[in-house]
Short mmCIF file of C-alpha atoms in Angstrom, two decimals:
data_model
loop_
_atom_site.label_atom_id
_atom_site.label_comp_id
_atom_site.label_asym_id
_atom_site.label_seq_id
_atom_site.Cartn_x
_atom_site.Cartn_y
_atom_site.Cartn_z
CA MET A 1 -50.24 -78.71 33.46
CA ALA A 2 -46.91 -80.53 33.65
CA GLU A 3 -46.56 -82.45 36.89
CA PRO A 4 -44.19 -80.80 39.38
CA PRO A 5 -41.21 -82.92 40.44
CA ALA A 6 -41.80 -85.04 43.53
CA GLN A 7 -39.30 -82.97 45.51
CA THR A 8 -40.56 -79.48 44.59
CA PRO A 9 -39.07 -77.09 47.18
CA LYS A 10 -41.50 -75.53 49.64
CA GLN A 11 -40.64 -72.06 48.38
CA VAL A 12 -42.06 -72.91 44.92
CA THR A 13 -45.71 -72.28 44.03
CA VAL A 14 -47.13 -73.77 40.83
CA ILE A 15 -50.15 -71.66 39.87
CA GLY A 16 -52.80 -74.15 38.85
CA HIS A 17 -55.74 -71.79 38.32
CA PRO A 18 -57.82 -73.04 35.35
CA LEU A 19 -57.60 -69.72 33.48
CA VAL A 20 -53.83 -69.63 33.90
CA GLN A 21 -53.48 -73.18 32.63
CA HIS A 22 -55.86 -72.57 29.71
CA LYS A 23 -53.99 -69.47 28.57
CA LEU A 24 -50.64 -71.21 28.97
CA THR A 25 -51.80 -74.02 26.68
CA LEU A 26 -52.78 -71.45 24.03
CA MET A 27 -49.36 -69.83 24.37
CA ARG A 28 -47.60 -73.17 23.91
CA HIS A 29 -49.36 -73.82 20.58
CA LYS A 30 -46.91 -73.33 17.72
CA ASP A 31 -49.54 -71.66 15.51
CA SER A 32 -50.31 -68.81 17.95
CA SER A 33 -49.43 -65.54 16.20
CA THR A 34 -47.08 -62.94 17.66
CA GLY A 35 -50.03 -60.70 18.52
CA LYS A 36 -51.95 -63.53 20.16
CA PHE A 37 -48.90 -64.71 22.09
CA ARG A 38 -48.25 -61.18 23.35
CA GLN A 39 -51.89 -60.73 24.39
CA LEU A 40 -51.91 -64.05 26.24
CA ALA A 41 -48.65 -63.19 28.01
CA ARG A 42 -50.19 -59.96 29.23
CA GLU A 43 -53.38 -61.70 30.41
CA ILE A 44 -51.64 -64.58 32.17
CA SER A 45 -49.21 -62.16 33.85
CA LEU A 46 -52.08 -60.21 35.35
CA LEU A 47 -53.54 -63.43 36.74
CA MET A 48 -50.15 -64.42 38.15
CA ALA A 49 -49.91 -61.05 39.86
CA TYR A 50 -53.00 -61.91 41.92
CA GLU A 51 -51.13 -64.88 43.40
CA LEU A 52 -47.91 -62.96 43.91
CA THR A 53 -49.65 -60.15 45.80
CA ARG A 54 -52.09 -62.25 47.82
CA ASP A 55 -50.39 -61.47 51.16
CA LEU A 56 -49.56 -57.78 50.77
CA PRO A 57 -50.01 -55.94 54.08
CA LEU A 58 -53.03 -53.69 54.57
CA GLU A 59 -53.81 -50.77 56.84
CA THR A 60 -57.04 -48.85 57.38
CA ARG A 61 -57.75 -45.30 56.37
CA GLU A 62 -60.77 -43.10 56.94
CA ILE A 63 -62.61 -42.30 53.72
CA GLU A 64 -65.99 -40.85 52.86
CA THR A 65 -68.35 -42.85 50.68
CA PRO A 66 -71.44 -41.23 49.12
CA MET A 67 -73.29 -42.50 52.21
CA GLU A 68 -70.97 -42.02 55.21
CA THR A 69 -67.41 -42.12 56.52
CA MET A 70 -65.75 -45.44 57.20
CA GLN A 71 -62.44 -47.11 58.02
CA ALA A 72 -61.42 -48.86 54.79
CA PRO A 73 -58.49 -51.18 53.97
CA ILE A 74 -55.70 -49.91 51.74
CA LEU A 75 -52.21 -51.16 50.92
CA ALA A 76 -49.70 -50.32 53.62
CA GLY A 77 -46.26 -48.82 53.10
CA LYS A 78 -44.32 -48.69 49.85
CA LYS A 79 -45.85 -50.25 46.78
CA LEU A 80 -44.28 -52.91 44.57
CA CYS A 81 -41.28 -52.84 42.31
CA ILE A 82 -41.37 -55.10 39.26
CA VAL A 83 -37.94 -55.90 37.84
CA SER A 84 -37.81 -57.25 34.31
CA ILE A 85 -34.93 -59.42 33.14
CA LEU A 86 -34.39 -58.09 29.63
CA ARG A 87 -35.71 -58.52 27.10
CA ALA A 88 -38.48 -61.06 27.44
CA GLY A 89 -39.29 -60.10 31.02
CA ASP A 90 -41.00 -56.97 29.71
CA GLY A 91 -43.77 -59.15 28.28
CA ILE A 92 -44.58 -60.28 31.83
CA ALA A 93 -44.03 -56.93 33.55
CA GLU A 94 -46.56 -55.16 31.32
CA GLY A 95 -49.38 -57.50 32.34
CA MET A 96 -48.60 -57.11 36.02
CA LEU A 97 -48.64 -53.32 35.64
CA ASP A 98 -52.22 -53.58 34.40
CA LEU A 99 -53.11 -54.80 37.89
CA VAL A 100 -50.74 -52.57 39.90
CA PRO A 101 -50.15 -49.47 37.74
CA SER A 102 -48.54 -47.60 40.65
CA ALA A 103 -45.68 -50.11 40.90
CA ARG A 104 -42.17 -48.94 40.19
CA VAL A 105 -40.28 -50.74 37.41
CA GLY A 106 -36.64 -51.77 37.21
CA HIS A 107 -34.65 -53.51 34.49
CA ILE A 108 -31.64 -55.79 34.52
CA GLY A 109 -29.84 -56.93 31.40
CA LEU A 110 -27.70 -60.08 31.36
CA TYR A 111 -25.96 -62.07 28.64
CA ARG A 112 -24.06 -65.33 28.76
CA ASP A 113 -20.30 -65.08 28.21
CA PRO A 114 -19.56 -67.46 25.31
CA LYS A 115 -16.32 -68.68 26.90
CA THR A 116 -17.18 -68.97 30.58
CA LEU A 117 -20.94 -69.44 30.06
CA GLU A 118 -21.44 -67.22 33.11
CA PRO A 119 -24.06 -64.42 33.14
CA VAL A 120 -22.60 -60.94 32.54
CA GLU A 121 -24.54 -57.83 33.56
CA TYR A 122 -24.76 -55.11 30.89
CA TYR A 123 -27.59 -52.96 32.25
CA LEU A 124 -29.15 -52.17 35.62
CA LYS A 125 -31.69 -49.47 36.46
CA LEU A 126 -33.64 -49.63 39.71
CA PRO A 127 -35.71 -47.28 41.89
CA GLU A 128 -33.62 -45.63 44.58
CA ASP A 129 -35.83 -47.04 47.34
CA VAL A 130 -35.74 -50.64 46.08
CA GLY A 131 -34.77 -51.79 49.56
CA GLU A 132 -38.11 -50.57 50.93
CA ARG A 133 -40.28 -52.35 48.35
CA LEU A 134 -41.41 -55.87 47.59
CA VAL A 135 -39.49 -56.69 44.42
CA ILE A 136 -41.01 -59.10 41.92
CA VAL A 137 -38.44 -60.30 39.40
CA VAL A 138 -39.97 -61.54 36.15
CA ASP A 139 -38.71 -63.61 33.22
CA PRO A 140 -40.92 -65.89 31.10
CA MET A 141 -38.57 -68.89 31.18
CA LEU A 142 -36.49 -70.41 33.96
CA ALA A 143 -34.22 -72.70 31.94
CA THR A 144 -30.72 -73.20 33.35
CA GLY A 145 -31.49 -70.83 36.21
CA HIS A 146 -28.12 -69.07 36.05
CA SER A 147 -29.39 -65.71 34.76
CA ALA A 148 -32.25 -65.62 37.25
CA ALA A 149 -29.93 -66.50 40.13
CA ALA A 150 -27.45 -63.82 39.01
CA ALA A 151 -30.24 -61.24 38.78
CA LEU A 152 -31.42 -62.01 42.32
CA THR A 153 -27.86 -61.82 43.64
CA ARG A 154 -27.37 -58.43 41.99
CA LEU A 155 -30.63 -57.12 43.40
CA LYS A 156 -29.65 -58.20 46.89
CA GLN A 157 -26.36 -56.34 46.41
CA ALA A 158 -28.38 -53.28 45.41
CA GLY A 159 -30.28 -53.42 48.71
CA ALA A 160 -33.41 -55.42 47.89
CA THR A 161 -34.52 -57.48 50.89
CA GLN A 162 -38.02 -58.60 49.86
CA LEU A 163 -37.76 -60.61 46.65
CA ARG A 164 -40.02 -62.93 44.66
CA PHE A 165 -39.39 -64.54 41.29
CA ALA A 166 -42.09 -65.24 38.70
CA CYS A 167 -41.93 -67.12 35.40
CA LEU A 168 -44.32 -68.83 33.00
CA LEU A 169 -42.33 -72.04 32.68
CA ALA A 170 -39.51 -73.65 34.61
CA ALA A 171 -37.25 -76.60 33.95
CA PRO A 172 -36.34 -78.83 36.91
CA GLU A 173 -32.65 -78.04 36.31
CA GLY A 174 -33.23 -74.29 36.54
CA MET A 175 -35.51 -74.62 39.52
CA LYS A 176 -32.81 -76.55 41.37
CA VAL A 177 -30.17 -73.90 40.64
CA LEU A 178 -32.40 -71.00 41.66
CA THR A 179 -33.78 -72.49 44.86
CA GLU A 180 -30.39 -73.72 46.04
CA THR A 181 -28.74 -70.36 45.32
CA HIS A 182 -31.58 -68.32 46.84
CA PRO A 183 -33.52 -70.50 49.28
CA ASP A 184 -35.05 -67.37 50.80
CA VAL A 185 -36.80 -66.23 47.60
CA PRO A 186 -40.34 -67.52 46.87
CA VAL A 187 -40.76 -68.73 43.29
CA PHE A 188 -44.01 -68.69 41.31
CA THR A 189 -44.45 -70.51 38.01
CA CYS A 190 -47.33 -71.78 35.89
CA SER A 191 -45.64 -75.08 35.09
CA ILE A 192 -42.53 -77.11 35.82
CA ASP A 193 -41.87 -78.85 32.52
CA ARG A 194 -40.06 -82.11 31.87
CA GLU A 195 -36.45 -81.13 31.13
CA LEU A 196 -33.90 -79.04 29.28
CA ASP A 197 -32.65 -80.29 25.93
CA SER A 198 -29.04 -80.13 24.73
CA HIS A 199 -29.54 -76.51 23.60
CA ALA A 200 -30.96 -75.44 26.99
CA TYR A 201 -34.52 -75.17 25.67
CA ILE A 202 -37.34 -76.19 27.98
CA ARG A 203 -39.24 -79.30 26.84
CA PRO A 204 -42.10 -79.45 25.98
CA GLY A 205 -41.91 -75.69 26.54
CA LEU A 206 -43.23 -73.01 24.22
CA GLY A 207 -40.15 -72.08 22.20
CA ASP A 208 -38.14 -68.88 22.64
CA ALA A 209 -40.41 -66.51 24.58
CA GLY A 210 -38.57 -63.37 23.44
CA ASP A 211 -38.81 -64.29 19.77
CA ARG A 212 -42.48 -65.16 20.08
CA LEU A 213 -43.27 -61.96 21.95
CA TYR A 214 -41.51 -59.66 19.51
CA GLY A 215 -41.63 -61.56 16.22
CA THR A 216 -37.88 -62.02 15.95
CA LYS A 217 -35.71 -65.04 15.20
#
């Protein structure tokens, strides 16, 4: 696991579970096939979801077991909404849905304007009651942080009030942008890597997550 920066913001959680770190190392390996990479992304995303949902509120409900009735804990209120930042975010969302199949799913599409270098929204589809749900925004890589910050801003405009962001890898530069723009949003990542290179790739990183998930170049 890459060492987090000395001044990691309090809102950032680096998930150090041994299984998460083991699977992340396998994902980083350049010889991992598309199928293997996709499988690992799904597995590690499910494990991340445990951390992201650790404090969900519970209520009790009377049920009948084969032996007797009892008051049993069950999730309270509206369930989750997982919002994928297209396209690579889908590789993370699918694994989380294995754990919480009842979650609603939203999508947001952003591209970088070649002249201004600012994120431009081209697609947005969210559940109508997004404001009543805990929204987990997912994208494998937090590089410059601008797309993630723009996505969170747009979701707040759409009424979301309970937001969390999850990624496999983060660069210190992107983490700084995201946490300064949205200091109220908890961030979960499996590693904060060393730096961005001149092409805005995370180093040591794992390459382009979208290309590795879908076998494209």
